[in-house]
Coordinates of N, CA and C in Angstrom, one line a residue:
M1 N 29.7 89.1 -32.5 CA 31.0 89.8 -33.3 C 31.6 90.3 -32.4
E2 N 32.3 90.3 -31.1 CA 33.8 90.3 -30.4 C 33.9 89.5 -30.7
H3 N 33.2 88.3 -30.4 CA 33.4 86.6 -29.9 C 34.7 86.8 -31.0
G4 N 34.3 87.3 -32.3 CA 34.6 86.1 -33.3 C 35.6 86.6 -33.7
K5 N 36.0 87.9 -33.3 CA 37.5 89.1 -33.9 C 38.3 88.3 -32.7
E6 N 37.6 88.3 -31.1 CA 38.6 87.6 -30.3 C 39.3 86.0 -30.6
Q7 N 38.6 85.5 -31.9 CA 38.8 84.0 -31.8 C 39.8 84.3 -33.1
E8 N 39.5 85.0 -33.8 CA 40.2 85.4 -35.5 C 42.0 85.8 -34.1
N9 N 41.7 87.1 -33.3 CA 43.4 87.5 -33.1 C 43.8 86.2 -32.6
G10 N 42.6 85.1 -31.8 CA 43.8 83.9 -31.0 C 44.5 83.3 -31.6
Q11 N 44.0 83.3 -33.0 CA 44.4 82.5 -33.9 C 45.5 82.8 -34.8
N12 N 44.6 83.7 -35.0 CA 46.2 84.5 -35.6 C 47.5 84.7 -34.5
Q13 N 47.4 85.3 -33.1 CA 48.4 85.0 -32.8 C 48.9 83.9 -32.2
E14 N 48.4 82.6 -32.6 CA 49.0 81.1 -32.4 C 49.4 80.7 -33.2
H15 N 49.2 81.1 -34.5 CA 49.7 80.3 -36.4 C 51.1 81.5 -36.0
E16 N 51.2 82.6 -36.0 CA 52.1 82.8 -35.6 C 53.2 82.7 -34.5
H17 N 53.3 82.5 -33.8 CA 54.2 81.5 -32.6 C 54.1 80.7 -33.4
E18 N 53.2 79.9 -34.0 CA 53.8 78.4 -34.7 C 54.8 78.6 -35.7
K19 N 54.6 79.7 -36.3 CA 55.4 80.4 -37.3 C 56.8 80.1 -37.1
V20 N 56.7 81.2 -35.7 CA 58.3 81.8 -35.7 C 59.2 80.4 -35.2
W21 N 58.3 80.0 -34.4 CA 59.2 78.0 -34.1 C 59.4 77.2 -34.6
K22 N 58.9 77.7 -36.0 CA 58.8 76.7 -37.8 C 59.9 77.1 -37.9
E23 N 60.4 78.0 -37.5 CA 61.6 78.8 -38.5 C 63.0 78.6 -37.7
A24 N 62.9 78.4 -36.3 CA 64.0 78.9 -35.6 C 64.3 77.0 -35.1
W25 N 63.1 76.3 -35.4 CA 63.8 75.3 -35.1 C 64.2 74.8 -36.9
E26 N 64.0 75.0 -37.8 CA 64.6 75.3 -39.1 C 66.1 75.4 -39.4
N27 N 66.3 76.7 -38.4 CA 67.1 77.8 -38.5 C 68.4 76.4 -37.6
L28 N 68.2 75.8 -36.9 CA 68.3 74.7 -35.5 C 69.2 72.9 -35.9
D29 N 68.1 73.2 -37.0 CA 68.0 72.2 -37.3 C 69.5 72.5 -38.9
R30 N 69.5 73.6 -39.5 CA 70.5 73.8 -41.0 C 72.0 74.1 -40.0
L31 N 72.3 74.7 -38.6 CA 73.0 74.1 -37.8 C 73.7 73.5 -37.6
R32 N 72.7 72.6 -36.6 CA 73.1 70.8 -36.9 C 73.5 70.4 -37.8
V33 N 73.3 70.3 -39.0 CA 73.6 69.7 -40.3 C 74.9 70.0 -40.3
M34 N 75.1 71.8 -40.5 CA 76.7 72.4 -40.8 C 77.6 72.1 -40.0
L35 N 77.0 72.1 -38.9 CA 77.4 71.2 -37.1 C 78.4 70.0 -37.7
H36 N 77.8 69.1 -38.0 CA 78.2 67.5 -38.3 C 79.1 67.1 -39.4
K37 N 78.7 68.0 -40.2 CA 79.7 68.2 -42.0 C 80.9 69.2 -42.0
E38 N 81.1 69.6 -40.5 CA 82.3 70.5 -39.9 C 82.9 69.4 -39.6
M39 N 82.4 69.1 -38.3 CA 83.1 67.8 -37.5 C 83.3 66.6 -38.7
S40 N 83.1 66.2 -40.2 CA 83.1 65.0 -40.4 C 84.7 65.7 -41.5
D41 N 84.7 66.8 -41.9 CA 85.4 67.7 -42.5 C 86.5 67.7 -41.5
W42 N 86.4 68.2 -40.2 CA 87.7 67.9 -39.6 C 88.1 66.6 -38.6
A43 N 87.4 66.1 -39.3 CA 88.7 64.0 -39.0 C 89.2 63.7 -39.9
A44 N 88.0 64.4 -41.4 CA 89.6 64.2 -42.4 C 90.7 65.0 -42.4
I45 N 90.5 66.7 -42.1 CA 91.7 67.0 -41.5 C 92.8 66.4 -40.5
Q46 N 91.5 66.4 -39.5 CA 92.6 64.9 -38.6 C 93.5 64.6 -39.3
R47 N 93.1 63.4 -40.0 CA 93.8 62.1 -41.2 C 94.6 62.8 -41.6
R48 N 94.6 63.7 -42.4 CA 95.7 64.3 -43.0 C 96.5 64.6 -42.1
I49 N 97.0 65.8 -40.4 CA 97.8 65.8 -40.0 C 98.4 65.2 -40.2
D50 N 97.7 63.8 -39.6 CA 98.4 62.7 -38.6 C 99.4 62.2 -40.1
D51 N 99.6 61.9 -41.5 CA 100.1 61.8 -42.4 C 101.0 62.7 -42.6
L52 N 100.5 63.9 -42.2 CA 101.5 65.0 -42.4 C 102.9 64.7 -41.7
Y53 N 102.3 64.6 -39.9 CA 103.5 64.2 -39.0 C 103.6 62.9 -39.4
M54 N 104.0 62.1 -40.1 CA 104.5 60.6 -40.0 C 105.2 61.2 -41.3
Q55 N 105.2 62.3 -41.6 CA 105.9 62.6 -43.0 C 107.4 63.6 -42.2
A56 N 106.6 64.1 -41.5 CA 107.3 65.3 -40.9 C 108.9 64.6 -40.4
S57 N 108.2 64.0 -39.2 CA 109.5 62.7 -39.1 C 110.8 62.5 -39.4
K58 N 110.4 62.7 -41.3 CA 111.1 62.2 -42.1 C 111.9 63.3 -43.0
D59 N 110.9 64.1 -43.2 CA 111.5 65.7 -44.3 C 110.9 66.4 -43.4
P60 N 111.9 67.6 -43.7 CA 112.0 69.0 -42.9 C 111.0 70.3 -43.6
K61 N 110.9 69.4 -44.5 CA 109.5 70.6 -44.9 C 108.2 70.4 -44.8
A62 N 108.1 68.9 -45.2 CA 107.0 68.6 -44.0 C 106.4 68.9 -43.0
A63 N 107.2 69.3 -42.3 CA 107.6 69.8 -40.5 C 106.8 71.1 -40.8
Q64 N 107.3 71.9 -42.1 CA 107.5 73.2 -41.9 C 106.0 73.8 -42.1
A65 N 105.8 72.7 -43.1 CA 104.0 72.1 -43.7 C 103.3 72.3 -42.7
V66 N 103.4 71.8 -41.5 CA 102.7 70.7 -40.0 C 102.7 71.9 -39.1
V67 N 103.6 72.4 -39.0 CA 103.3 73.9 -38.5 C 102.4 74.7 -39.1
S68 N 102.6 75.2 -39.9 CA 101.4 76.3 -40.6 C 100.1 76.0 -40.6
L69 N 100.1 74.3 -40.9 CA 98.4 74.3 -41.2 C 97.6 73.7 -39.7
E70 N 98.8 73.5 -38.3 CA 98.5 73.9 -37.0 C 97.9 74.8 -36.7
A71 N 98.7 76.2 -37.5 CA 98.8 77.3 -36.8 C 96.9 77.6 -37.0
S72 N 96.9 77.7 -38.8 CA 95.3 77.6 -39.4 C 94.4 77.0 -38.8
L73 N 94.8 75.8 -38.4 CA 93.2 74.9 -37.7 C 93.7 75.4 -36.6
A74 N 94.4 76.0 -36.0 CA 94.2 77.1 -34.5 C 92.7 77.8 -34.2
E75 N 93.4 78.6 -35.7 CA 92.5 79.9 -36.0 C 91.0 79.5 -36.1
C76 N 90.7 78.3 -36.8 CA 89.3 77.7 -37.6 C 88.8 77.1 -36.4
R77 N 89.5 76.7 -35.3 CA 89.0 75.8 -34.1 C 88.9 77.1 -32.9
G78 N 88.7 78.0 -33.0 CA 88.2 79.3 -32.8 C 86.9 79.3 -33.3
D79 N 86.3 79.1 -34.6 CA 85.0 79.3 -35.2 C 84.2 79.0 -35.2
I80 N 84.5 77.2 -34.5 CA 83.7 76.5 -34.6 C 82.9 76.7 -33.1
E81 N 84.5 76.6 -32.2 CA 84.1 77.4 -30.8 C 82.7 78.6 -30.6
D82 N 83.0 79.2 -31.4 CA 82.0 80.0 -31.7 C 80.9 79.2 -32.2
A83 N 81.0 78.9 -33.3 CA 79.5 78.4 -33.9 C 79.0 77.1 -32.6
E84 N 80.1 77.0 -32.4 CA 79.1 76.1 -31.0 C 78.1 77.0 -30.0
R85 N 79.2 78.1 -29.7 CA 78.7 78.6 -28.7 C 76.9 80.0 -29.4
R86 N 76.5 79.9 -30.7 CA 76.0 80.4 -31.5 C 74.8 79.2 -31.1
M87 N 75.1 78.3 -31.5 CA 74.5 76.6 -31.5 C 73.5 76.8 -30.2
Q88 N 74.7 76.8 -28.4 CA 73.8 76.8 -27.3 C 72.9 77.1 -27.4
Q89 N 73.0 78.9 -27.3 CA 72.4 80.0 -27.9 C 71.3 80.1 -28.0
L90 N 71.6 80.1 -29.7 CA 69.7 78.6 -30.2 C 69.2 78.3 -29.6
Q91 N 69.4 77.7 -29.4 CA 68.8 76.3 -28.6 C 68.4 76.7 -27.4
A92 N 68.8 77.5 -26.2 CA 68.2 78.4 -25.5 C 67.1 78.9 -25.6
L93 N 67.5 79.6 -27.0 CA 66.4 81.1 -27.2 C 64.7 79.7 -27.3
V94 N 64.9 79.2 -28.5 CA 64.3 77.9 -29.0 C 63.1 77.5 -27.0
K95 N 64.0 76.9 -27.1 CA 63.2 76.9 -25.4 C 62.8 77.4 -24.7
E96 N 63.0 79.1 -24.9 CA 62.5 80.1 -24.5 C 61.4 80.3 -24.6
M97 N 61.5 80.5 -26.7 CA 60.1 80.3 -27.5 C 59.3 79.4 -27.1
N98 N 59.4 78.9 -26.6 CA 58.6 77.1 -26.4 C 57.8 77.3 -25.7
L99 N 58.3 77.8 -24.3 CA 58.2 78.3 -23.2 C 57.1 79.5 -22.8
R100 N 57.5 80.5 -24.3 CA 56.1 81.6 -23.5 C 55.4 81.3 -25.0
S101 N 55.8 80.4 -25.3 CA 54.3 80.3 -26.3 C 53.1 79.0 -25.5
A102 N 53.8 77.9 -25.0 CA 52.3 77.3 -24.2 C 52.0 78.9 -22.5
Q103 N 52.6 79.5 -22.8 CA 52.7 80.4 -21.5 C 51.2 81.1 -22.1
D104 N 51.3 82.4 -23.5 CA 50.9 82.8 -24.1 C 49.5 81.3 -25.0
R105 N 49.3 80.3 -24.8 CA 48.5 79.0 -25.2 C 47.4 79.5 -23.7
R106 N 48.5 79.1 -22.6 CA 47.5 78.9 -21.5 C 47.2 80.5 -21.3
E107 N 47.5 81.6 -21.6 CA 46.8 82.4 -21.2 C 45.2 82.7 -22.3
M108 N 45.4 82.3 -23.3 CA 44.4 82.9 -24.2 C 43.4 81.4 -23.9
Q109 N 43.5 80.3 -23.5 CA 42.3 79.6 -23.4 C 42.0 80.0 -21.8
R110 N 42.5 81.0 -21.4 CA 41.8 81.2 -20.1 C 41.1 82.8 -20.2
Y111 N 41.5 83.5 -21.0 CA 40.8 84.7 -21.7 C 40.2 84.0 -22.5
K112 N 40.4 83.2 -23.4 CA 38.9 82.8 -23.8 C 37.7 82.1 -23.0
E113 N 37.8 81.4 -21.9 CA 37.2 80.9 -21.0 C 36.5 81.8 -20.1
K114 N 37.1 82.9 -19.9 CA 36.9 84.2 -20.0 C 35.8 84.7 -20.2
A115 N 35.5 85.2 -21.1 CA 34.7 86.3 -22.4 C 33.9 85.0 -23.0
S116 N 33.8 83.7 -22.7 CA 32.9 82.7 -23.5 C 31.9 82.7 -21.5
G117 N 32.6 83.2 -20.7 CA 32.0 82.8 -19.6 C 31.4 84.0 -19.1
L118 N 31.6 85.3 -19.6 CA 30.9 86.4 -19.1 C 29.5 86.6 -20.3
R119 N 30.3 85.7 -21.7 CA 29.0 85.9 -22.7 C 27.8 85.1 -22.0
G120 N 28.9 83.9 -21.4 CA 27.6 83.1 -21.0 C 26.1 83.3 -20.2
D121 N 26.9 84.2 -19.2 CA 26.0 85.0 -18.1 C 25.0 85.9 -19.0
E122 N 25.5 86.9 -19.6 CA 24.6 87.2 -20.3 C 23.2 87.2 -20.8
E123 N 24.1 85.8 -21.7 CA 22.7 84.8 -22.2 C 21.9 84.2 -21.4
N124 N 22.2 84.2 -20.4 CA 21.0 83.2 -19.1 C 20.6 83.9 -18.4
E125 N 20.5 85.0 -18.2 CA 20.1 86.2 -17.6 C 19.0 86.8 -17.9
K126 N 17.9 86.4 -17.7 CA 16.6 86.6 -17.7 C 16.1 87.6 -16.7
P127 N 15.8 88.5 -16.8 CA 14.3 89.2 -15.8 C 13.5 87.9 -14.8
V128 N 14.5 88.4 -14.0 CA 13.1 88.0 -12.3 C 11.8 88.6 -12.1
P129 N 11.4 88.2 -11.9 CA 9.6 88.7 -11.7 C 10.4 89.6 -10.1
A130 N 9.7 90.3 -10.0 CA 10.4 91.0 -8.4 C 9.0 90.2 -7.5
T131 N 9.8 89.5 -6.3 CA 8.9 88.8 -5.2 C 8.8 89.1 -4.2
P132 N 8.3 89.8 -3.3 CA 8.5 90.4 -2.1 C 9.4 89.6 -1.2
R133 N 9.4 90.5 -0.1 CA 11.0 89.6 0.5 C 10.2 89.0 1.5
A134 N 11.0 88.1 2.3 CA 10.4 87.1 3.3 C 9.4 87.4 4.0
E135 N 10.1 88.6 4.6 CA 9.9 89.1 5.7 C 8.7 89.7 5.5
D136 N 8.2 90.4 4.0 CA 6.9 91.0 3.8 C 6.0 90.0 3.7
T137 N 6.4 88.9 3.2 CA 5.6 87.5 3.3 C 4.7 86.6 4.5
A138 N 5.7 87.1 5.5 CA 5.0 86.6 6.6 C 3.6 86.5 7.2
V139 N 3.5 85.6 7.4 CA 1.2 85.7 7.9 C 1.4 86.3 9.6
T140 N 1.0 87.3 9.5 CA 0.9 88.2 10.5 C -0.7 88.1 11.1
P141 N 0.1 87.7 12.1 CA -1.9 87.5 12.8 C -2.8 89.1 13.2
K142 N -3.6 88.4 12.6 CA -5.1 89.2 12.2 C -5.7 90.2 13.9
K143 N -5.6 91.0 13.9 CA -6.0 91.3 14.9 C -7.6 91.4 15.1
K144 N -7.7 91.4 16.6 CA -9.2 91.2 16.7 C -10.0 92.3 16.6
R145 N -11.0 92.8 15.8 CA -12.0 93.7 15.5 C -12.2 94.0 17.0
V146 N -12.4 95.0 17.5 CA -12.9 95.4 18.3 C -14.7 96.0 18.1
R147 N -15.3 96.0 18.9 CA -16.7 95.9 18.7 C -17.3 96.9 19.5
R148 N -17.9 98.2 18.7 CA -18.7 98.9 19.9 C -19.9 99.1 19.5
F149 N -20.5 98.8 20.7 CA -22.2 99.0 20.4 C -22.1 100.0 21.2
A150 N -23.0 101.1 20.5 CA -23.7 102.1 20.3 C -24.7 102.3 21.2

């Protein structure tokens, strides 16, 4: 009965590890999609900046617009660098979680083997009839009877 509970606990732990791992992986995928979207947005912004530079070379108002746009983009780039750092941290956490999960699985497997080995020993143990030691069963020479005549 204990073995069934141990297996159930082991399966629950394994299920929880898989659930946490899947959630982390989904979060990482969402962040990756967001990052790719932001990168494509940056490409569009960069094209717009190039167009503004062309206009700025001819118009002073356009030059002021370019300067203000560059300042706001510098702030946004700091946010993107922060997002990239967070993504790297998440990737490191997912890697660590995978390593811990693998270690937990190995420990659970060892524990299961040990538990089944102990249970198997109990089942295989049958009472062994007591046998005399080899020293006691050795044939000893019989002493000759001394006959006495009366």
